[in-house]
Tab-separated table of C-alpha atoms in Angstrom:
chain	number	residue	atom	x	y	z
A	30	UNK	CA	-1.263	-8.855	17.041
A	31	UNK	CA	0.249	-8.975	20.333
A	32	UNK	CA	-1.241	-11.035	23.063
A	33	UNK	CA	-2.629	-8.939	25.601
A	34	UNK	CA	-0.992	-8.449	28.829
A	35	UNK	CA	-2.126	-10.251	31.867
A	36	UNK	CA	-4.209	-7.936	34.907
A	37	UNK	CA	-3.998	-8.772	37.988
A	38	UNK	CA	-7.261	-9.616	40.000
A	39	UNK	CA	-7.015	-9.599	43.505
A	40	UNK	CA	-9.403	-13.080	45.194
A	41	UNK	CA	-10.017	-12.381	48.975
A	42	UNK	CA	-11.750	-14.783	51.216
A	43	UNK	CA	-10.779	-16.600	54.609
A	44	UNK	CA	-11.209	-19.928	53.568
A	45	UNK	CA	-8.438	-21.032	51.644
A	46	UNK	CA	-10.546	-23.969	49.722
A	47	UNK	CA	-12.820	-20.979	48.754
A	48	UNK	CA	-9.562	-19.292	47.151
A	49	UNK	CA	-8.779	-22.679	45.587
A	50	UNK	CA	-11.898	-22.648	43.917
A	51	UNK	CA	-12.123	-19.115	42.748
A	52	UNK	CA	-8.642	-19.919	41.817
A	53	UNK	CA	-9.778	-23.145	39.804
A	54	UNK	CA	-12.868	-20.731	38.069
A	55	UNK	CA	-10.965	-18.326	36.911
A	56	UNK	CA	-7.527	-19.769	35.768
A	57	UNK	CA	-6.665	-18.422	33.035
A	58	UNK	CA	-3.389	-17.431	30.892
A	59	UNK	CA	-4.666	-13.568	31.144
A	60	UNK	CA	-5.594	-13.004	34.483
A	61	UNK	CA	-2.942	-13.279	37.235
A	62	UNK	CA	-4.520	-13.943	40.372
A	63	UNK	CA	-3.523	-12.868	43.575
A	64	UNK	CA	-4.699	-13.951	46.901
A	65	UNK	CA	-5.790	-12.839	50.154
A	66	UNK	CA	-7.260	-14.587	53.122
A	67	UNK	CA	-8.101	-11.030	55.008
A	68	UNK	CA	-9.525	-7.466	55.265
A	69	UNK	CA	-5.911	-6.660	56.317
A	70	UNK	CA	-3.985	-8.480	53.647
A	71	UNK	CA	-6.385	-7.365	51.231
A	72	UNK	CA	-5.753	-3.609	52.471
A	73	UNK	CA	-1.627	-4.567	51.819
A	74	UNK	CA	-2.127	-5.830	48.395
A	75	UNK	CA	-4.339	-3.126	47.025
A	76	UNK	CA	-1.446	-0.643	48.572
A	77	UNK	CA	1.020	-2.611	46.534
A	78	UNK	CA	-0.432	-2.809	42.703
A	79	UNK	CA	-3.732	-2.026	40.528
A	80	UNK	CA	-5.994	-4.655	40.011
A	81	UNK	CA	-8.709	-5.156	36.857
A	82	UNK	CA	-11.320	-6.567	39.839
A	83	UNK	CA	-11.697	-7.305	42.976
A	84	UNK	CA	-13.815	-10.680	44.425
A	85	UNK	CA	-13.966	-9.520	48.169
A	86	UNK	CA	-15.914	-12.176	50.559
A	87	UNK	CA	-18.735	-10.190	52.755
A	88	UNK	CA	-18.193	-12.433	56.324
A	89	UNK	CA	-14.489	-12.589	57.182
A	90	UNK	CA	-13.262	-11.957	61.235
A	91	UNK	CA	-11.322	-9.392	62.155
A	92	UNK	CA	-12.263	-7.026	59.402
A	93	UNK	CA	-15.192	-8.091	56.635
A	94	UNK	CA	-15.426	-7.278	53.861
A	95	UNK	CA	-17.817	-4.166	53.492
A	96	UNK	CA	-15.508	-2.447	55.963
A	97	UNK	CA	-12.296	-3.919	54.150
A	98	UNK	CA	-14.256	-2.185	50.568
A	99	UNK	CA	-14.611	1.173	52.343
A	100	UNK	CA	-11.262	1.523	52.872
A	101	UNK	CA	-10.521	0.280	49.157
A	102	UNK	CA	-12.979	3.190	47.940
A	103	UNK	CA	-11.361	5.775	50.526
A	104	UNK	CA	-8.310	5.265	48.148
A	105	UNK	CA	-7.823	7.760	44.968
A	106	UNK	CA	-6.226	4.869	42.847
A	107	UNK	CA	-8.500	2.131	43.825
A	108	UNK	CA	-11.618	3.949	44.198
A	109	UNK	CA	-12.941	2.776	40.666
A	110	UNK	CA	-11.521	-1.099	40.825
A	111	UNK	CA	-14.853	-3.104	40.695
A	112	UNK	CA	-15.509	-4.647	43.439
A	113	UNK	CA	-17.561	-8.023	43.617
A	114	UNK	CA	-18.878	-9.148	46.552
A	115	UNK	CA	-19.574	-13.428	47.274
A	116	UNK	CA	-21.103	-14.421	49.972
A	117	UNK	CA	-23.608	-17.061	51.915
A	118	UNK	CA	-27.210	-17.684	50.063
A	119	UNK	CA	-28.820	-16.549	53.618
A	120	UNK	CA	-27.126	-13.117	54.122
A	121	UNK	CA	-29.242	-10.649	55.609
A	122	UNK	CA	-31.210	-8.165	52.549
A	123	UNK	CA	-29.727	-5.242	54.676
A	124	UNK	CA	-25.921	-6.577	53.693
A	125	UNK	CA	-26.900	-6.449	49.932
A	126	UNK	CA	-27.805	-2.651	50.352
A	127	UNK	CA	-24.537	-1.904	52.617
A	128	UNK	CA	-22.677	-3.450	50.033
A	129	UNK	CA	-24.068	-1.488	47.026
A	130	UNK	CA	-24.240	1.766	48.743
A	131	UNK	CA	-20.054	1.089	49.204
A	132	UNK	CA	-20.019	1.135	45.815
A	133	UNK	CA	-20.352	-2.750	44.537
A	134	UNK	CA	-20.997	-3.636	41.344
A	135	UNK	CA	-22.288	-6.660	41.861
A	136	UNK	CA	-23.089	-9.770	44.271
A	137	UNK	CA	-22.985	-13.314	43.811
A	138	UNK	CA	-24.279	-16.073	46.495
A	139	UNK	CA	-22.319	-18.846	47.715
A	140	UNK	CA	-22.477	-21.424	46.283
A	141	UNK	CA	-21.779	-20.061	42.856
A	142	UNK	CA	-22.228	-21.156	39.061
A	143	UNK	CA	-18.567	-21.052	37.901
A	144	UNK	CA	-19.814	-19.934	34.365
A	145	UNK	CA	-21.772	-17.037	35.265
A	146	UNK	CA	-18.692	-15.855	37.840
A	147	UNK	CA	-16.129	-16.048	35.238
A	148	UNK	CA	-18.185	-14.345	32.299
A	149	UNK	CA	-18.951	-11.083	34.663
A	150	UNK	CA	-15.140	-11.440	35.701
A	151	UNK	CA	-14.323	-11.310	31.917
A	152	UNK	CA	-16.566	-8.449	31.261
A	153	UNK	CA	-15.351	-6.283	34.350
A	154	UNK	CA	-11.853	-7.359	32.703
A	155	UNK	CA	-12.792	-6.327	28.975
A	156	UNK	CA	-14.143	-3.078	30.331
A	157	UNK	CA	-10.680	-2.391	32.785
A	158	UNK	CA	-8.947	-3.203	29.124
A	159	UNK	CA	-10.671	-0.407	27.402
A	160	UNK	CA	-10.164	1.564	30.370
A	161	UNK	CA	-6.660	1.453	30.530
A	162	UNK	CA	-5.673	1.755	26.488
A	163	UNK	CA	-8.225	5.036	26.844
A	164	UNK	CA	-6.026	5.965	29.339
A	165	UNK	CA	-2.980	5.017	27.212
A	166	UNK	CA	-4.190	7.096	24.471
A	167	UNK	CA	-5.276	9.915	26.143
A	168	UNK	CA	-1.526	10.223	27.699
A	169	UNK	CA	-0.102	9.686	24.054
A	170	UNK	CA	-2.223	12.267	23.186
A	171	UNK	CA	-1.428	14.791	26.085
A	172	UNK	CA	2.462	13.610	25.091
A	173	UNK	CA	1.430	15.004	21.743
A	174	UNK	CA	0.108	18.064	22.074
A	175	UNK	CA	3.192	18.847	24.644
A	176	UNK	CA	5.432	18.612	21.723
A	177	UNK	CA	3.533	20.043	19.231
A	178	UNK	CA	3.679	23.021	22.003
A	179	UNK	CA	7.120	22.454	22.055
A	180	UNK	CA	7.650	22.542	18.505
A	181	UNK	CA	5.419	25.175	17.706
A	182	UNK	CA	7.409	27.446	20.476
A	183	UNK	CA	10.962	26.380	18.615
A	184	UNK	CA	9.049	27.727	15.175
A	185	UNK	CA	8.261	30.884	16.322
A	186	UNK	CA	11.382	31.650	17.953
A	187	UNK	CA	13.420	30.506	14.938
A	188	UNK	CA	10.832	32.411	12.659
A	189	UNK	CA	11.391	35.578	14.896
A	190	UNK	CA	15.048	34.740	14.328
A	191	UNK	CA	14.303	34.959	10.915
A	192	UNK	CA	12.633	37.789	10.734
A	193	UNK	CA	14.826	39.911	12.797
A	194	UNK	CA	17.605	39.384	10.720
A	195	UNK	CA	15.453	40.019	8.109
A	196	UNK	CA	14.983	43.786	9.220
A	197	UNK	CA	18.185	43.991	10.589
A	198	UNK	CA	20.114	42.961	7.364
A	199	UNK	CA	17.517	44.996	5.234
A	200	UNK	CA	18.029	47.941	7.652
A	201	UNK	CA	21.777	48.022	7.752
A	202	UNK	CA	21.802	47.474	3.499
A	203	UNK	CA	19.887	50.801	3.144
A	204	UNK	CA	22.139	52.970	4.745
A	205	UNK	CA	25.323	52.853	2.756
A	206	UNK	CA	22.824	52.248	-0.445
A	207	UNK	CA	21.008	55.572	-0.282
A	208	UNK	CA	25.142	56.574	-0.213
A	209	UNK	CA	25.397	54.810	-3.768
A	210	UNK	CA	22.372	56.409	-4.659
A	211	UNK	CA	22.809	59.789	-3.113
A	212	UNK	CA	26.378	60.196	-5.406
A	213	UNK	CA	24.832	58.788	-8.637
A	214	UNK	CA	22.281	61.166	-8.159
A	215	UNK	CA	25.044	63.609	-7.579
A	216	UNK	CA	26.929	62.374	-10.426
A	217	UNK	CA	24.111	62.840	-13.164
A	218	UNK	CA	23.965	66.216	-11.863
A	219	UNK	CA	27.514	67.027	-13.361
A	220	UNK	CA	29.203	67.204	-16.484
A	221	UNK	CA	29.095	63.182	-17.999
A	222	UNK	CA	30.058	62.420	-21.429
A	223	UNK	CA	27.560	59.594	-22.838
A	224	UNK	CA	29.534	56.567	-21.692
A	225	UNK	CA	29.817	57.914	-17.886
A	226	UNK	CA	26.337	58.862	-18.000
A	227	UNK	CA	25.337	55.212	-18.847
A	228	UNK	CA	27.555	53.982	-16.277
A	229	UNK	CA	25.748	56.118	-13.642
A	230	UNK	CA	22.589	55.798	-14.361
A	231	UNK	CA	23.277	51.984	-14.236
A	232	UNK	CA	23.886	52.607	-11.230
A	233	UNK	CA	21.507	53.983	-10.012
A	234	UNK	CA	18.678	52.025	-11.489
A	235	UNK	CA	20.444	49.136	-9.977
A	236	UNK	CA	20.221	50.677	-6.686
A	237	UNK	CA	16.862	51.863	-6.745
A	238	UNK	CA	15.810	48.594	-7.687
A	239	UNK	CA	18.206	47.055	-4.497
A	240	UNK	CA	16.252	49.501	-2.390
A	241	UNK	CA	12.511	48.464	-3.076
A	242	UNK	CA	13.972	45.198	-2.516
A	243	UNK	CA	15.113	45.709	0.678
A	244	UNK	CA	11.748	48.326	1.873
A	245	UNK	CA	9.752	45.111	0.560
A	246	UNK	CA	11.820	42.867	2.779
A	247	UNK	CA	11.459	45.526	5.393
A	248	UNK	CA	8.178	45.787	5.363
A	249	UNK	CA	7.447	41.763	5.140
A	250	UNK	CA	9.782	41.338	8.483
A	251	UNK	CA	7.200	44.217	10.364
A	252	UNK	CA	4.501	42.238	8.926
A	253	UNK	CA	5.811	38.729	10.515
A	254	UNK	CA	6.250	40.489	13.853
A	255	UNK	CA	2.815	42.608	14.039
A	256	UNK	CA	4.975	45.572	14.269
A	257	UNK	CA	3.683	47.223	11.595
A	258	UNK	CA	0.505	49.478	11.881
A	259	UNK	CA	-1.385	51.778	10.115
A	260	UNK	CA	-1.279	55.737	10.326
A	261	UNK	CA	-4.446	58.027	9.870
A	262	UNK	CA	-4.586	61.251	8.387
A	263	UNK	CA	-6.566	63.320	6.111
A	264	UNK	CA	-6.094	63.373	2.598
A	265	UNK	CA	-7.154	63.857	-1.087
A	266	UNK	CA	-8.170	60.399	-2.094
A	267	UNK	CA	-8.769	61.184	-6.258
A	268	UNK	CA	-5.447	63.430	-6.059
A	269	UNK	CA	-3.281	60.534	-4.440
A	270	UNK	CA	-4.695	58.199	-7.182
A	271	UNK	CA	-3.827	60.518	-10.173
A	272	UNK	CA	0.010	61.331	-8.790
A	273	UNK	CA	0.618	57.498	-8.158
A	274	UNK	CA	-0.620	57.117	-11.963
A	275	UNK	CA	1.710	59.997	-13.013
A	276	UNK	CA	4.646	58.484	-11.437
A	277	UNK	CA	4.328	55.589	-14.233
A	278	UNK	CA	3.357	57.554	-17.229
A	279	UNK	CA	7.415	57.799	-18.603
A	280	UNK	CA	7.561	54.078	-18.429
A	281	UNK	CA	3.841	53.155	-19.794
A	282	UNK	CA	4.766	55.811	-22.773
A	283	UNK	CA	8.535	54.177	-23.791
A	284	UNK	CA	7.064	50.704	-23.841
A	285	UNK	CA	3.995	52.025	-25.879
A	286	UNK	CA	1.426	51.324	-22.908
A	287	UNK	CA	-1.991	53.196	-22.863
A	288	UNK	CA	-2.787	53.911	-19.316
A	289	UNK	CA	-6.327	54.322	-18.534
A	290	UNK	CA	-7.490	55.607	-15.589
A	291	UNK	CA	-11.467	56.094	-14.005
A	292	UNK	CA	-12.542	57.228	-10.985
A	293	UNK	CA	-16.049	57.818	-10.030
A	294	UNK	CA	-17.205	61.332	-8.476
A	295	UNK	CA	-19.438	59.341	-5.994
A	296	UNK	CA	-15.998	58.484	-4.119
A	297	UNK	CA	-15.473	60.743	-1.263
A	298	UNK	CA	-12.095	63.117	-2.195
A	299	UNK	CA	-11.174	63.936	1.275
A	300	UNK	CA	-10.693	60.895	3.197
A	301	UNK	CA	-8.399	60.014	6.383
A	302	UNK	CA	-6.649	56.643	6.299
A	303	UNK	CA	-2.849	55.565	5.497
A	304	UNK	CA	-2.279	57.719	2.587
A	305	UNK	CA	1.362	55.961	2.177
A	306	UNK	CA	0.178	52.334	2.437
A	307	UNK	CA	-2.657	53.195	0.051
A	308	UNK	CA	-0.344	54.974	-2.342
A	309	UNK	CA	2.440	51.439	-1.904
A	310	UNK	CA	-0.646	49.056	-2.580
A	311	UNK	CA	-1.422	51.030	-5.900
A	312	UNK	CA	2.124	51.303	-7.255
A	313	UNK	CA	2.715	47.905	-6.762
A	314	UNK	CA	-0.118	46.404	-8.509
A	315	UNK	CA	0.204	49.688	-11.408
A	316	UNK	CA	4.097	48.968	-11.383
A	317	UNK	CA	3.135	45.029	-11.992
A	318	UNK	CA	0.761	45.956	-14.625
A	319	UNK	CA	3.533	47.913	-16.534
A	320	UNK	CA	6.196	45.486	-15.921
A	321	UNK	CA	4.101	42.773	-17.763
A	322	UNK	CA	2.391	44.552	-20.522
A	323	UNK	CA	4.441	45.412	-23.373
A	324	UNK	CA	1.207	46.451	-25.785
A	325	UNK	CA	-1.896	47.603	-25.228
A	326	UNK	CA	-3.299	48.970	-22.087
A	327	UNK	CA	-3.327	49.195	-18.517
A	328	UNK	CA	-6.507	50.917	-16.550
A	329	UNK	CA	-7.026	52.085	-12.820
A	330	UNK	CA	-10.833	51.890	-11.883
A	331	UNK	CA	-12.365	53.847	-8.304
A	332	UNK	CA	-15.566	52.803	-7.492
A	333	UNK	CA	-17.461	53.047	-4.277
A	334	UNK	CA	-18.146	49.772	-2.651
A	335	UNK	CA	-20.931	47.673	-0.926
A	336	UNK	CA	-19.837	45.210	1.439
A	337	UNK	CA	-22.145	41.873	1.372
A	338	UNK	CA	-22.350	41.733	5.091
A	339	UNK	CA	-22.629	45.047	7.438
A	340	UNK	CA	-19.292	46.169	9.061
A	341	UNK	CA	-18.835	47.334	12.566
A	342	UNK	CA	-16.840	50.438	12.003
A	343	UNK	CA	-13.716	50.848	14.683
A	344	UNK	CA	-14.681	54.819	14.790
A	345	UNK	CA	-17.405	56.899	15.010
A	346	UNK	CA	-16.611	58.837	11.729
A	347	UNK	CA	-18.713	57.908	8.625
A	348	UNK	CA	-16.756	55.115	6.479
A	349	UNK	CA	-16.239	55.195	2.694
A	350	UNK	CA	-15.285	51.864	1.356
A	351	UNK	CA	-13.834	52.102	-1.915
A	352	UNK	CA	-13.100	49.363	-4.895
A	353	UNK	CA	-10.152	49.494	-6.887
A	354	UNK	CA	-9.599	47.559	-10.746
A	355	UNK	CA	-6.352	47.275	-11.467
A	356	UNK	CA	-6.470	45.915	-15.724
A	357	UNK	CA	-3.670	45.108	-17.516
A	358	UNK	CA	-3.117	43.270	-21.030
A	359	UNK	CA	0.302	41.742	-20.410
A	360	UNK	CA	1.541	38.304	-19.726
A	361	UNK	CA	-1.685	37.215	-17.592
A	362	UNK	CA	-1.280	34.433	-14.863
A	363	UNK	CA	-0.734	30.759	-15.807
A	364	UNK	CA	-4.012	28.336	-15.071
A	365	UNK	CA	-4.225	26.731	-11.800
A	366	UNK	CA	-1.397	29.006	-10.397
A	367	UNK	CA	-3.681	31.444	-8.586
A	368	UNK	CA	-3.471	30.358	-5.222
A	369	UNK	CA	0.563	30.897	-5.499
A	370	UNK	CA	0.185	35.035	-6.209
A	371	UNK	CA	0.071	36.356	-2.781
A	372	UNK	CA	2.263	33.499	-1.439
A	373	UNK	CA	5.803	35.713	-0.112
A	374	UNK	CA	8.747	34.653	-1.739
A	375	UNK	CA	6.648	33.252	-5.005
A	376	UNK	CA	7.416	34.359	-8.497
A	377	UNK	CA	5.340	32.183	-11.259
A	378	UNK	CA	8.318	31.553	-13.365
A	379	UNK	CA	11.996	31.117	-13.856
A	380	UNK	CA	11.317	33.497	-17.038
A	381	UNK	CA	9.727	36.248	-14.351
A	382	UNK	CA	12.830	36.046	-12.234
A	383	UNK	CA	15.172	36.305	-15.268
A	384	UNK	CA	13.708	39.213	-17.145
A	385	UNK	CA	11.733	41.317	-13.995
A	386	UNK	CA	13.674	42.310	-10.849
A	387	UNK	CA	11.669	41.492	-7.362
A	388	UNK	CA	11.517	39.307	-4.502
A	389	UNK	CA	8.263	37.866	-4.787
A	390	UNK	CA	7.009	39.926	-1.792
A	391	UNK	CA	5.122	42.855	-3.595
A	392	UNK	CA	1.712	40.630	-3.729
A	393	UNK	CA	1.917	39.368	0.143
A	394	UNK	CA	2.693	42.969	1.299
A	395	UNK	CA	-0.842	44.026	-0.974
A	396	UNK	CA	-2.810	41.500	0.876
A	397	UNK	CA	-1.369	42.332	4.425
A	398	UNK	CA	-2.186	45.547	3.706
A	399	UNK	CA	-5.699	45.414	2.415
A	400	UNK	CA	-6.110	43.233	4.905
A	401	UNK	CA	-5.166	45.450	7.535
A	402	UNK	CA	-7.226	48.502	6.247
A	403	UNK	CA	-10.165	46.217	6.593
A	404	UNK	CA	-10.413	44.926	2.984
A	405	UNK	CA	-9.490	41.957	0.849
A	406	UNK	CA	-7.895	41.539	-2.345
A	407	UNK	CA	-8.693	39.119	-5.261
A	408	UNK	CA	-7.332	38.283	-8.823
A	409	UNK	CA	-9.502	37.366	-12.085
A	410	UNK	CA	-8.221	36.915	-15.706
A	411	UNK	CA	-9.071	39.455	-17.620
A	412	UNK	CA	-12.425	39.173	-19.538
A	413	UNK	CA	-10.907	39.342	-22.971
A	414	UNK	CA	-8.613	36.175	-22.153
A	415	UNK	CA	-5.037	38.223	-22.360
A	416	UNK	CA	-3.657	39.930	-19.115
A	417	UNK	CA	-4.683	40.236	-15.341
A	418	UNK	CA	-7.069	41.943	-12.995
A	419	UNK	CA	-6.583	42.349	-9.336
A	420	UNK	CA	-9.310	44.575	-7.491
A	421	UNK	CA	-8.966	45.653	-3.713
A	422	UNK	CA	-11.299	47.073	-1.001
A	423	UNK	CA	-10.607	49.081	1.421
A	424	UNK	CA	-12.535	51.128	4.208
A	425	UNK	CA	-11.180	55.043	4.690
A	426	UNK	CA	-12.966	57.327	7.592
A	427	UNK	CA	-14.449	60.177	5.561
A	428	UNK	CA	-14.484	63.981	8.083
A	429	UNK	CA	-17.302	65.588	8.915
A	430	UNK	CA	-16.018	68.505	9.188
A	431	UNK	CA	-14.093	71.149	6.407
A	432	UNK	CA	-10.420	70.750	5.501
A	433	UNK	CA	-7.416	72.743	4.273
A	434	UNK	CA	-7.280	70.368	1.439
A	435	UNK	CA	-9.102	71.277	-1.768
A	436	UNK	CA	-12.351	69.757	-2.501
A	437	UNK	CA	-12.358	71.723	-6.150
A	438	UNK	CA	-9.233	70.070	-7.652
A	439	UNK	CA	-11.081	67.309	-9.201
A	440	UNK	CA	-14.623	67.289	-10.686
A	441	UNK	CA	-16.801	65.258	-12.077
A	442	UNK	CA	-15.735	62.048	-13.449
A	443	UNK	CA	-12.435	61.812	-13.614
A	444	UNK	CA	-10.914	60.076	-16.799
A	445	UNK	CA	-7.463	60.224	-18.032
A	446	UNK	CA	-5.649	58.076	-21.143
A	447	UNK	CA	-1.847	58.716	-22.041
A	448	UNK	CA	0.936	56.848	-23.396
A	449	UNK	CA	0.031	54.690	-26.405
């Protein structure tokens, strides 16, 4: 441990034997004394350096020393130094009040016990100590926290960086792809014999799958920037459920998947929210619950839903909230990786990126979104041990008033099974 640095404590008296024997008192290798033998010098000294304490003799001519302390405390630097005052055993009571009301900490008769001076000079010293490594560490810590600032400014604008080129890149990719896709589409349309055909629609499965790549991608940069925002309209809650399932029911049927799907009649069918984002949420979780099951089922489950705590609603319209169970019996999640699924960027396993396209995204976007219609979204293992379960809420506004959109398409309670 280092030795600590000496302080400077600043002796004032007119009598230079009384300055030889504070001097003699208080020698030691940790104090360095300085002297004065007047108000005046005194004034000089205190103008030149900072001192620990300050032993200032009350009768001195020219200036004494409660006038020479008034002019210390007038000072922004000095106006805390402690300031001891020494004096004759006969001084006048009204000095000792003078002094204190100047701000003294303390007063000592002539003549003085040299032990009791030198402990309250090492205490006042001990205390300035403290005082000044506080000091030390509060600048260390205001040091800190300016680069921290600093650094957390350079994050953000390299993560903006990021992100831009993100959307940028993902942006400028579509274009020519929905070309690719546009003319394989085209191509399929005209006479192929079976080896063209399989070189087309190669084609365009690879580009389809390039494309919800880069509208994943798209979406994550809008997410990192806040530029992304929810639309409201009205429409058909239990119909935009059923076509989402639809869209899977080719796939769920070659791989010999039993889709299952339930949604309760005490679920409000006309609804106004973000009909897309709802539908995007749903197909992704669906589309992972297909990917990874390669027997038995997957089910869709609408329920209403209670939140624990009361919700301010944002409008005046009457608020459905609404659960959704997404089942599947595939792969299921490894133990103790659940925290990674809604990390971006995150896929489980080297065997996931091998054998099922993505970028890892799908889950985040789910969660930004949920989170953004005012819900949350959660993952269990499936009670029979095999496969996954993720189940979403989300609050929809639910009109007051009639609609163009049929209430009488769907009745009852609504249960569908295919594939299998």
């Amino acid at each position: 441990m280092e030795p600590a640095s000496p302080v400077q404590i600043l002796l004032v008296d007119d009598h230079p034997e009384n300055l030889l024997a504070l001097e003699a008192v208080l020698s030691d290798k940790s104090y360095q004394l300085v002297k004065a033998s007047s108000g005046h010098e005194a004034l000089r000294k205190v103008l030149q350096g900072d001192f620990a304490v300050i032993v200032l003799d009350v009768h001195m001519p020219d200036m004494d020393g409660l006038e020479t302390a008034k002019y210390i405390k007038m000072r922004e630097r000095s106006r805390d130094t402690p300031i001891i005052f020494i004096t004759a055993a006969d001084q006048d009571p009204a000095v000792y009040f003078s002094a204190y009301a100047l701000g003294a900490i303390d007063y000592i008769r002539k003549p003085f016990v040299p032990e009791i001076l030198k402990s309250k000079i090492d205490g006042f010293v001990s205390l300035h100590r403290t005082s000044m490594k506080l000091q030390q560490q509060k600048e260390l810590l205001r040091q800190q926290t300016m680069d921290l600032e600093k650094a957390n400014v350079e994050v953000h604008a390299a993560s903006l960086v990021k992100t831009r080129f993100l959307a940028t890149m993902s942006h400028e990719i579509r274009t020519p792809l929905n070309g690719v896709i546009g003319v394989a589409d085209l191509l399929l349309g005209t006479q192929l014999d079976e080896e063209q055909r399989m070189y087309v629609e190669t084609i365009k499965s690879s580009g389809d799958s390039l494309l919800r790549m880069l509208n994943d991608i798209l979406d994550f940069a809008k997410m990192e920037t806040g530029k992304l925002h929810l639309s409201e309209s009205l429409f058909d809650l239990h119909a935009t459920v059923m076509e989402t399932v639809d869209l899977f029911q080719a796939k769920a049927r070659l791989k010999g998947v039993e889709l299952i799907m339930e949604l309760s009649p005490e679920v409000a069918k006309l609804v106004s929210g973000d009909e897309a984002r709802l539908r995007q949420i749903l197909m992704n979780l669906i589309g992972n619950g297909v990917k990874f099951t390669n027997k038995g089922s997957v089910s869709i489950l609408m329920r209403p839903y209670t939140p624990a705590a009361p919700v301010e609603a944002a409008s005046s319209m009457p608020v459905q909230w609404v659960e959704f169970e997404i089942t599947d019996t595939g792969e299921g999640i490894p133990a103790g990786r659940e925290d990674e699924l809604f990390r971006p960027f995150t896929q489980l396993s080297p065997y996931m990126t091998r054998h099922h396209d993505g970028t890892g995204l799908g889950l985040s976007i789910c969660k930004l979104l949920v989170e953004l219609m005012g819900g949350n979204i959660r993952f269990e293992h499936a009670a029979s041990g095999q496969g996954a379960t993720f189940i979403f809420t989300a609050c929809l506004m639910v009109p007051q008033t009639g609609s163009s959109v049929s209430d009488s398409l769907y009745t009852g309670n609504s249960q569908v099974r295919s594939g299998g």
